[in-house]
Amino acid sequence: MNANDSTHAGMSSNLGMLCSEYNFQQLSELYNQGRVDYIVPMPMNAKRMSEYITAHDVSLTHSVVAIDKNDHQPNGMCMLGVRGERSWVTRLGVIPERRRRKSGEFLMNEALRLSGESGIRHVQLEVIRGNDPAQTLFEKLGFKVIRDLVVIRRPPTPLQAGQMSSHVRQYANIEDNQEILRLLNTRDDAPTWIEETASLINGGGMRVITLTLDSGEEGWIAFQRTPFQLTHLVFNPQASPQMIRTLLRLLHELYPLQDTKVENLPENHPALPHFYAMGYVNAFERIEMVLTL
Amino acid sequence: MSRIVIIEDNPDVARLAEKLLRNAGHIVIVAPDGETGLTTTFEQMPDLVLMDLGLPDIEGQTVVGLLKQQESTSHIPVIAFTAWPQETAYSMAQAYGCDGVIVKPIDTRLFAKQVAEFLEARNER
């Protein structure tokens, strides 16, 4: 057991217990309890929790459960992804009936303390737009807003005649992980944590379609394919608008029955109008925030 | 009397919805996650599906998309059953082809009537 009686949170009635002391089932249940009244509840079972931890380099020895000093029951949880000198706050939640004990602030202070002790200099997170109490807490701790993000989705819908791809000279599917990694390593965008190449490769199931247009322009789109869903879409750097449109059309021609979700696209991303033209709709919005320690 | 599948991971919400609909004379089957919900819907071919959009395995929208794409289930009304903000709930429900929305928390006085109205709309089609 590794319990820390933190003094960082002032009047907090919490003790910190590392998440490494819990199994995936317990962590998923605790997370679900803390998010039950969240703006967009995204519950997880043990399998999804395990996959999430692996994909996003969540360190369970940097992640904390807040235990109430009085009844020794969990009040909430905060996880921390760690990559080099950067960490990422995620899965933060406090059980509704156990709020007003400064548990959120306690958990965040623990996350920052553990980050600092590990030599981490840059902490990042996303908060759903409209979650004002959380955003206020993050700002109080010194986090700054850096950009607005959208989460967009497209239901499985066959393409209409006008949406079918054209100008395609040739295309090919790539499933070789080394080649996919090579292409992803050419990215010049600044993705959020869950869209970084490390997350995509860790998550597995990545594929790439390479495409040559009639004009001779070459490009590619990477995506993760699960049994029912396409997600984590990435275009090649400097793709022209026609390349983006054609890649999207081709993707949905090849996978007409897949639900598609694209997370954390910056609001000014050049591909966004092309997504909307293909029938994507906004699901919700996030705000990315950072703190330098 | 109608056959209704409730796909809902919160056991308290599922129990309450089940009880209210049973009291209204319906046959109710509860599925706690998306995979079970899909299997149950294909097996039972219900008159209506109440669909929580936030599920722990397969996302609710993905389940709706699958049901609406399959010829055998595309005719079954799917009602989004969600605590999401109304704007998000209606936008997602419309995009994914849901036949209506019931917003949580359940209003125990109105819930069975809300479901009955969706069943009547189905019968009139």
Short mmCIF file of C-alpha atoms in Angstrom, two decimals:
data_model
loop_
_atom_site.label_atom_id
_atom_site.label_comp_id
_atom_site.label_asym_id
_atom_site.label_seq_id
_atom_site.Cartn_x
_atom_site.Cartn_y
_atom_site.Cartn_z
CA MET A 1 0.00 0.00 0.00
CA ASN A 2 1.22 3.47 -0.75
CA ALA A 3 -0.89 6.05 0.99
CA ASN A 4 0.21 9.65 1.15
CA ASP A 5 -1.24 12.04 3.65
CA SER A 6 -1.06 15.06 1.42
CA THR A 7 -0.74 18.50 2.90
CA HIS A 8 -1.06 20.19 -0.47
CA ALA A 9 -4.81 20.52 -0.50
CA GLY A 10 -5.28 22.56 2.64
CA MET A 11 -8.45 21.41 4.38
CA SER A 12 -8.74 18.28 2.24
CA SER A 13 -10.05 15.24 4.06
CA ASN A 14 -8.34 12.90 1.61
CA LEU A 15 -5.52 10.41 1.58
CA GLY A 16 -3.89 9.41 -1.68
CA MET A 17 -3.69 5.79 -2.80
CA LEU A 18 -1.89 4.92 -6.01
CA CYS A 19 -4.04 3.39 -8.76
CA SER A 20 -1.50 0.59 -9.05
CA GLU A 21 -3.14 -0.85 -5.91
CA TYR A 22 -6.40 -1.42 -7.83
CA ASN A 23 -7.39 -3.76 -10.63
CA PHE A 24 -8.96 -2.62 -13.90
CA GLN A 25 -12.46 -3.60 -12.77
CA GLN A 26 -12.15 -1.48 -9.62
CA LEU A 27 -10.68 1.43 -11.56
CA SER A 28 -13.43 1.34 -14.18
CA GLU A 29 -16.13 1.21 -11.51
CA LEU A 30 -14.60 4.12 -9.64
CA TYR A 31 -14.23 6.12 -12.84
CA ASN A 32 -17.84 5.41 -13.85
CA GLN A 33 -19.13 6.50 -10.43
CA GLY A 34 -17.24 9.79 -10.70
CA ARG A 35 -18.59 10.50 -14.18
CA VAL A 36 -22.19 9.38 -13.71
CA ASP A 37 -23.53 12.96 -13.90
CA TYR A 38 -20.86 14.26 -16.28
CA ILE A 39 -21.89 16.42 -19.24
CA VAL A 40 -21.12 13.58 -21.63
CA PRO A 41 -20.79 10.37 -19.57
CA MET A 42 -18.34 7.99 -21.23
CA PRO A 43 -18.45 4.89 -19.03
CA MET A 44 -15.87 2.14 -19.39
CA ASN A 45 -15.73 -1.53 -18.56
CA ALA A 46 -12.53 -3.19 -17.31
CA LYS A 47 -11.45 -4.13 -20.83
CA ARG A 48 -11.80 -0.60 -22.15
CA MET A 49 -10.02 0.79 -19.10
CA SER A 50 -7.13 -1.60 -19.68
CA GLU A 51 -6.93 -0.62 -23.37
CA TYR A 52 -7.11 3.07 -22.49
CA ILE A 53 -4.26 2.79 -19.99
CA THR A 54 -2.09 0.97 -22.52
CA ALA A 55 -2.85 3.23 -25.47
CA HIS A 56 -2.25 6.48 -23.65
CA ASP A 57 0.75 5.51 -21.51
CA VAL A 58 -1.18 6.04 -18.29
CA SER A 59 1.18 5.40 -15.38
CA LEU A 60 -0.71 3.78 -12.52
CA THR A 61 2.13 4.71 -10.18
CA HIS A 62 1.48 8.36 -11.03
CA SER A 63 -2.30 8.02 -10.81
CA VAL A 64 -4.19 8.49 -7.57
CA VAL A 65 -7.41 7.47 -5.84
CA ALA A 66 -8.59 9.92 -3.18
CA ILE A 67 -9.58 8.03 -0.03
CA ASP A 68 -11.69 9.77 2.58
CA LYS A 69 -9.85 10.05 5.90
CA ASN A 70 -13.06 9.50 7.84
CA ASP A 71 -14.74 6.47 6.32
CA HIS A 72 -11.80 5.20 4.21
CA GLN A 73 -13.98 4.98 1.09
CA PRO A 74 -12.88 6.34 -2.33
CA ASN A 75 -14.00 9.89 -3.10
CA GLY A 76 -12.58 10.08 -6.61
CA MET A 77 -9.76 9.35 -8.98
CA CYS A 78 -7.25 11.06 -11.27
CA MET A 79 -4.99 9.33 -13.81
CA LEU A 80 -1.77 10.60 -15.31
CA GLY A 81 -0.25 9.70 -18.66
CA VAL A 82 3.52 10.12 -18.78
CA ARG A 83 5.73 10.60 -21.86
CA GLY A 84 9.24 11.87 -21.21
CA GLU A 85 9.04 15.29 -19.58
CA ARG A 86 5.31 15.61 -20.27
CA SER A 87 2.29 14.36 -18.34
CA TRP A 88 -1.42 14.34 -19.16
CA VAL A 89 -4.24 14.54 -16.64
CA THR A 90 -7.15 12.24 -17.48
CA ARG A 91 -10.10 10.33 -16.00
CA LEU A 92 -10.45 12.91 -13.22
CA GLY A 93 -13.73 12.50 -11.38
CA VAL A 94 -15.26 12.73 -7.92
CA ILE A 95 -18.27 10.63 -6.91
CA PRO A 96 -21.28 13.00 -6.80
CA GLU A 97 -22.47 12.18 -3.28
CA ARG A 98 -18.91 12.51 -1.98
CA ARG A 99 -18.17 15.96 -3.36
CA ARG A 100 -17.52 19.20 -1.43
CA ARG A 101 -14.52 17.64 0.32
CA LYS A 102 -11.93 19.34 -1.92
CA SER A 103 -11.20 15.96 -3.49
CA GLY A 104 -10.80 17.37 -7.00
CA GLU A 105 -8.21 19.87 -5.82
CA PHE A 106 -6.49 17.17 -3.75
CA LEU A 107 -6.28 14.85 -6.76
CA MET A 108 -4.92 17.57 -9.03
CA ASN A 109 -2.31 18.58 -6.46
CA GLU A 110 -1.26 14.96 -6.16
CA ALA A 111 -0.99 14.70 -9.95
CA LEU A 112 1.17 17.84 -10.07
CA ARG A 113 3.30 16.67 -7.13
CA LEU A 114 3.91 13.27 -8.72
CA SER A 115 4.68 14.95 -12.04
CA GLY A 116 7.19 17.32 -10.45
CA GLU A 117 8.89 14.51 -8.54
CA SER A 118 9.35 12.63 -11.82
CA GLY A 119 11.10 15.53 -13.56
CA ILE A 120 8.06 16.41 -15.64
CA ARG A 121 8.00 20.02 -16.80
CA HIS A 122 4.86 20.19 -18.91
CA VAL A 123 1.38 19.08 -17.80
CA GLN A 124 -1.54 19.04 -20.23
CA LEU A 125 -5.22 18.14 -20.12
CA GLU A 126 -8.54 18.63 -21.89
CA VAL A 127 -11.80 19.67 -20.28
CA ILE A 128 -15.23 19.43 -21.88
CA ARG A 129 -16.63 22.85 -22.73
CA GLY A 130 -19.29 23.65 -20.17
CA ASN A 131 -17.61 21.88 -17.28
CA ASP A 132 -17.02 25.20 -15.57
CA PRO A 133 -16.16 23.89 -12.07
CA ALA A 134 -13.34 21.78 -13.51
CA GLN A 135 -12.04 24.56 -15.75
CA THR A 136 -12.10 26.98 -12.80
CA LEU A 137 -10.08 24.53 -10.71
CA PHE A 138 -7.52 24.07 -13.48
CA GLU A 139 -7.17 27.84 -13.92
CA LYS A 140 -6.75 28.25 -10.15
CA LEU A 141 -3.85 25.79 -10.34
CA GLY A 142 -2.24 27.82 -13.10
CA PHE A 143 -3.35 25.99 -16.27
CA LYS A 144 -3.79 28.17 -19.36
CA VAL A 145 -6.19 27.59 -22.24
CA ILE A 146 -4.31 27.01 -25.48
CA ARG A 147 -6.98 25.96 -27.99
CA ASP A 148 -10.51 24.82 -28.64
CA LEU A 149 -11.19 21.32 -29.93
CA VAL A 150 -14.16 19.53 -31.44
CA VAL A 151 -15.24 15.91 -31.33
CA ILE A 152 -17.11 15.02 -34.51
CA ARG A 153 -18.91 11.87 -35.61
CA ARG A 154 -20.36 10.40 -38.74
CA PRO A 155 -23.00 7.66 -38.50
CA PRO A 156 -22.69 4.70 -40.87
CA THR A 157 -24.27 6.08 -44.01
CA PRO A 158 -23.83 4.96 -47.63
CA LEU A 159 -22.41 7.75 -49.79
CA GLN A 160 -24.71 9.58 -52.17
CA ALA A 161 -23.80 9.87 -55.84
CA GLY A 162 -22.28 13.33 -55.48
CA GLN A 163 -20.11 12.20 -52.60
CA MET A 164 -18.37 9.35 -54.39
CA SER A 165 -14.64 9.71 -54.88
CA SER A 166 -13.27 10.87 -58.19
CA HIS A 167 -9.88 12.01 -59.49
CA VAL A 168 -8.36 8.78 -58.11
CA ARG A 169 -5.51 7.38 -60.20
CA GLN A 170 -4.74 4.57 -57.74
CA TYR A 171 -4.94 3.65 -54.08
CA ALA A 172 -3.55 0.95 -51.82
CA ASN A 173 -4.11 -0.38 -48.31
CA ILE A 174 -1.22 -0.65 -45.88
CA GLU A 175 -1.40 -2.81 -42.77
CA ASP A 176 2.33 -3.18 -42.10
CA ASN A 177 2.98 -1.57 -38.73
CA GLN A 178 6.52 -0.46 -39.56
CA GLU A 179 5.37 1.34 -42.70
CA ILE A 180 2.42 2.88 -40.85
CA LEU A 181 4.79 4.13 -38.14
CA ARG A 182 7.15 5.53 -40.78
CA LEU A 183 4.30 7.53 -42.34
CA LEU A 184 2.97 8.73 -38.99
CA ASN A 185 6.44 9.90 -38.02
CA THR A 186 6.27 12.41 -40.88
CA ARG A 187 3.36 14.24 -39.20
CA ASP A 188 3.91 17.95 -38.63
CA ASP A 189 0.67 18.65 -36.76
CA ALA A 190 0.38 19.19 -33.01
CA PRO A 191 -2.13 16.57 -31.89
CA THR A 192 -3.59 16.24 -28.42
CA TRP A 193 -2.33 13.38 -26.24
CA ILE A 194 -4.82 10.77 -27.43
CA GLU A 195 -4.08 11.56 -31.07
CA GLU A 196 -0.29 11.50 -30.76
CA THR A 197 1.46 8.80 -32.76
CA ALA A 198 2.39 6.97 -29.55
CA SER A 199 -1.30 6.62 -28.66
CA LEU A 200 -2.22 5.47 -32.15
CA ILE A 201 0.50 2.84 -32.31
CA ASN A 202 -0.07 1.65 -28.72
CA GLY A 203 -3.79 1.30 -29.43
CA GLY A 204 -3.19 -1.05 -32.36
CA GLY A 205 -5.45 -1.71 -35.32
CA MET A 206 -4.03 1.16 -37.37
CA ARG A 207 -4.31 1.07 -41.15
CA VAL A 208 -3.34 3.44 -43.94
CA ILE A 209 -4.78 4.10 -47.37
CA THR A 210 -2.32 5.65 -49.80
CA LEU A 211 -3.72 7.54 -52.75
CA THR A 212 -2.53 9.10 -55.98
CA LEU A 213 -4.79 11.70 -57.57
CA ASP A 214 -5.16 12.28 -61.31
CA SER A 215 -3.02 15.36 -60.79
CA GLY A 216 -0.16 13.18 -59.54
CA GLU A 217 -0.45 14.39 -55.92
CA GLU A 218 0.25 11.57 -53.47
CA GLY A 219 -1.21 11.35 -50.01
CA TRP A 220 -2.46 9.06 -47.28
CA ILE A 221 -4.93 8.72 -44.47
CA ALA A 222 -4.24 6.70 -41.33
CA PHE A 223 -7.07 5.42 -39.16
CA GLN A 224 -7.85 2.86 -36.49
CA ARG A 225 -10.41 0.27 -37.45
CA THR A 226 -12.29 -1.57 -34.70
CA PRO A 227 -15.12 -4.04 -35.40
CA PHE A 228 -17.74 -1.29 -35.45
CA GLN A 229 -15.88 1.98 -35.64
CA LEU A 230 -13.28 4.04 -37.50
CA THR A 231 -11.39 6.54 -35.40
CA HIS A 232 -8.05 8.39 -35.02
CA LEU A 233 -8.05 9.76 -38.58
CA VAL A 234 -4.77 11.40 -39.65
CA PHE A 235 -3.99 12.93 -43.05
CA ASN A 236 -0.55 13.25 -44.58
CA PRO A 237 1.20 16.59 -44.00
CA GLN A 238 0.37 19.35 -46.48
CA ALA A 239 -2.50 17.43 -48.01
CA SER A 240 -4.39 19.63 -50.45
CA PRO A 241 -8.13 20.22 -49.96
CA GLN A 242 -8.80 17.90 -52.90
CA MET A 243 -6.60 15.21 -51.34
CA ILE A 244 -8.43 15.50 -47.99
CA ARG A 245 -11.83 15.33 -49.68
CA THR A 246 -10.86 12.39 -51.83
CA LEU A 247 -9.28 10.44 -48.97
CA LEU A 248 -12.40 10.94 -46.83
CA ARG A 249 -14.69 9.87 -49.66
CA LEU A 250 -12.60 6.82 -50.39
CA LEU A 251 -12.52 5.86 -46.71
CA HIS A 252 -16.30 5.96 -46.44
CA GLU A 253 -16.74 4.13 -49.73
CA LEU A 254 -14.52 1.34 -48.44
CA TYR A 255 -16.15 1.25 -44.98
CA PRO A 256 -19.78 2.28 -45.48
CA LEU A 257 -21.07 0.50 -42.38
CA GLN A 258 -18.55 1.81 -39.87
CA ASP A 259 -19.45 4.47 -37.36
CA THR A 260 -16.72 7.14 -37.37
CA LYS A 261 -15.47 9.34 -34.56
CA VAL A 262 -12.75 11.99 -34.78
CA GLU A 263 -11.64 13.40 -31.45
CA ASN A 264 -9.91 16.63 -30.53
CA LEU A 265 -9.71 18.26 -33.91
CA PRO A 266 -8.60 21.89 -33.45
CA GLU A 267 -11.47 24.21 -34.34
CA ASN A 268 -9.35 25.81 -37.08
CA HIS A 269 -8.18 22.51 -38.58
CA PRO A 270 -8.17 22.80 -42.39
CA ALA A 271 -9.92 19.44 -42.79
CA LEU A 272 -12.92 20.40 -40.66
CA PRO A 273 -15.09 21.84 -43.50
CA HIS A 274 -14.45 18.66 -45.52
CA PHE A 275 -15.57 16.49 -42.61
CA TYR A 276 -18.80 18.46 -42.35
CA ALA A 277 -19.35 18.12 -46.11
CA MET A 278 -19.11 14.34 -45.66
CA GLY A 279 -21.88 14.29 -43.06
CA TYR A 280 -19.90 14.62 -39.84
CA VAL A 281 -21.65 16.43 -37.00
CA ASN A 282 -20.33 17.99 -33.80
CA ALA A 283 -20.73 15.73 -30.78
CA PHE A 284 -19.20 18.02 -28.17
CA GLU A 285 -16.30 20.40 -27.63
CA ARG A 286 -13.22 20.34 -25.45
CA ILE A 287 -10.70 22.95 -24.31
CA GLU A 288 -7.02 22.08 -24.13
CA MET A 289 -5.05 23.53 -21.21
CA VAL A 290 -1.37 23.39 -20.25
CA LEU A 291 0.79 24.13 -17.24
CA THR A 292 4.57 24.50 -17.12
CA LEU A 293 6.02 23.34 -13.79
CA MET B 1 -48.63 -4.96 -24.51
CA SER B 2 -45.32 -4.44 -26.28
CA ARG B 3 -41.86 -5.95 -26.09
CA ILE B 4 -39.23 -3.40 -25.10
CA VAL B 5 -35.44 -3.75 -24.83
CA ILE B 6 -33.71 -1.31 -22.48
CA ILE B 7 -29.97 -0.94 -23.18
CA GLU B 8 -28.72 0.83 -20.06
CA ASP B 9 -25.58 0.33 -17.98
CA ASN B 10 -26.73 2.14 -14.84
CA PRO B 11 -28.52 -0.57 -12.81
CA ASP B 12 -30.59 1.90 -10.78
CA VAL B 13 -31.90 3.63 -13.90
CA ALA B 14 -32.47 0.29 -15.65
CA ARG B 15 -34.42 -1.12 -12.68
CA LEU B 16 -36.64 1.95 -12.42
CA ALA B 17 -37.37 2.03 -16.15
CA GLU B 18 -38.05 -1.71 -16.16
CA LYS B 19 -40.44 -1.46 -13.23
CA LEU B 20 -42.39 1.46 -14.71
CA LEU B 21 -42.78 -0.26 -18.07
CA ARG B 22 -43.72 -3.63 -16.55
CA ASN B 23 -46.35 -1.86 -14.47
CA ALA B 24 -47.68 -0.43 -17.73
CA GLY B 25 -48.08 -3.99 -19.02
CA HIS B 26 -45.04 -4.34 -21.27
CA ILE B 27 -42.57 -7.18 -21.59
CA VAL B 28 -39.18 -5.70 -20.73
CA ILE B 29 -35.69 -7.07 -21.31
CA VAL B 30 -32.70 -5.18 -19.90
CA ALA B 31 -29.23 -5.30 -21.46
CA PRO B 32 -26.38 -3.71 -19.46
CA ASP B 33 -24.02 -2.96 -22.34
CA GLY B 34 -23.89 -2.47 -26.09
CA GLU B 35 -22.83 -5.98 -27.06
CA THR B 36 -25.57 -7.60 -24.98
CA GLY B 37 -27.99 -5.00 -26.29
CA LEU B 38 -27.23 -5.86 -29.89
CA THR B 39 -27.56 -9.60 -29.25
CA THR B 40 -30.78 -9.14 -27.31
CA THR B 41 -32.31 -6.91 -29.96
CA PHE B 42 -31.51 -9.35 -32.76
CA GLU B 43 -32.92 -12.25 -30.69
CA GLN B 44 -36.03 -10.55 -29.37
CA MET B 45 -36.96 -8.31 -32.31
CA PRO B 46 -38.67 -5.92 -29.90
CA ASP B 47 -41.30 -3.30 -30.67
CA LEU B 48 -39.01 -0.57 -29.29
CA VAL B 49 -35.45 -0.09 -27.99
CA LEU B 50 -34.60 2.40 -25.25
CA MET B 51 -30.97 3.23 -25.86
CA ASP B 52 -28.58 4.82 -23.40
CA LEU B 53 -26.01 6.66 -25.54
CA GLY B 54 -23.18 6.31 -23.01
CA LEU B 55 -22.30 2.62 -22.67
CA PRO B 56 -19.19 0.98 -21.22
CA ASP B 57 -18.20 -1.22 -24.17
CA ILE B 58 -19.59 -0.06 -27.53
CA GLU B 59 -20.73 3.56 -27.71
CA GLY B 60 -24.49 4.00 -27.85
CA GLN B 61 -24.40 5.88 -31.14
CA THR B 62 -22.44 3.05 -32.71
CA VAL B 63 -25.07 0.54 -31.54
CA VAL B 64 -27.86 2.69 -32.99
CA GLY B 65 -25.96 2.97 -36.27
CA LEU B 66 -25.63 -0.80 -36.46
CA LEU B 67 -29.30 -1.42 -35.71
CA LYS B 68 -30.41 1.16 -38.27
CA GLN B 69 -28.11 -0.26 -40.97
CA GLN B 70 -29.35 -3.85 -40.60
CA GLU B 71 -32.41 -4.65 -42.69
CA SER B 72 -33.88 -6.89 -39.99
CA THR B 73 -33.75 -4.20 -37.29
CA SER B 74 -33.88 -0.91 -39.18
CA HIS B 75 -37.66 -0.67 -38.67
CA ILE B 76 -37.46 -0.96 -34.85
CA PRO B 77 -37.89 2.45 -33.20
CA VAL B 78 -34.83 3.38 -31.18
CA ILE B 79 -35.34 6.03 -28.54
CA ALA B 80 -32.21 7.76 -27.22
CA PHE B 81 -32.39 7.58 -23.44
CA THR B 82 -29.81 9.99 -22.14
CA ALA B 83 -28.71 12.53 -19.57
CA TRP B 84 -26.69 14.46 -22.12
CA PRO B 85 -27.44 18.16 -22.56
CA GLN B 86 -30.57 18.45 -24.70
CA GLU B 87 -28.82 20.07 -27.66
CA THR B 88 -26.20 17.29 -27.81
CA ALA B 89 -28.78 14.57 -27.22
CA TYR B 90 -31.12 15.74 -29.99
CA SER B 91 -28.26 16.39 -32.41
CA MET B 92 -26.77 12.92 -31.91
CA ALA B 93 -30.19 11.25 -31.95
CA GLN B 94 -31.10 12.90 -35.23
CA ALA B 95 -27.73 12.20 -36.85
CA TYR B 96 -27.85 8.52 -35.95
CA GLY B 97 -31.48 7.99 -36.95
CA CYS B 98 -33.05 7.64 -33.52
CA ASP B 99 -36.81 7.91 -33.53
CA GLY B 100 -36.98 10.12 -30.46
CA VAL B 101 -35.33 11.20 -27.24
CA ILE B 102 -36.27 10.69 -23.60
CA VAL B 103 -34.13 12.82 -21.33
CA LYS B 104 -32.99 11.53 -17.95
CA PRO B 105 -33.62 11.67 -15.08
CA ILE B 106 -36.78 9.64 -15.52
CA ASP B 107 -39.98 11.49 -14.70
CA THR B 108 -41.83 8.61 -13.03
CA ARG B 109 -45.22 10.20 -13.73
CA LEU B 110 -44.58 10.63 -17.46
CA PHE B 111 -42.17 7.90 -18.45
CA ALA B 112 -44.63 5.12 -19.39
CA LYS B 113 -46.75 7.67 -21.29
CA GLN B 114 -43.69 8.95 -23.20
CA VAL B 115 -42.83 5.40 -24.25
CA ALA B 116 -46.48 4.68 -25.15
CA GLU B 117 -46.50 7.69 -27.48
CA PHE B 118 -43.46 6.35 -29.35
CA LEU B 119 -45.11 2.93 -29.62
CA GLU B 120 -48.29 4.52 -30.99
CA ALA B 121 -46.26 6.47 -33.54
CA ARG B 122 -44.67 3.20 -34.62
CA ASN B 123 -48.06 1.51 -35.05
CA GLU B 124 -49.33 4.42 -37.15
CA ARG B 125 -46.44 4.15 -39.61
#
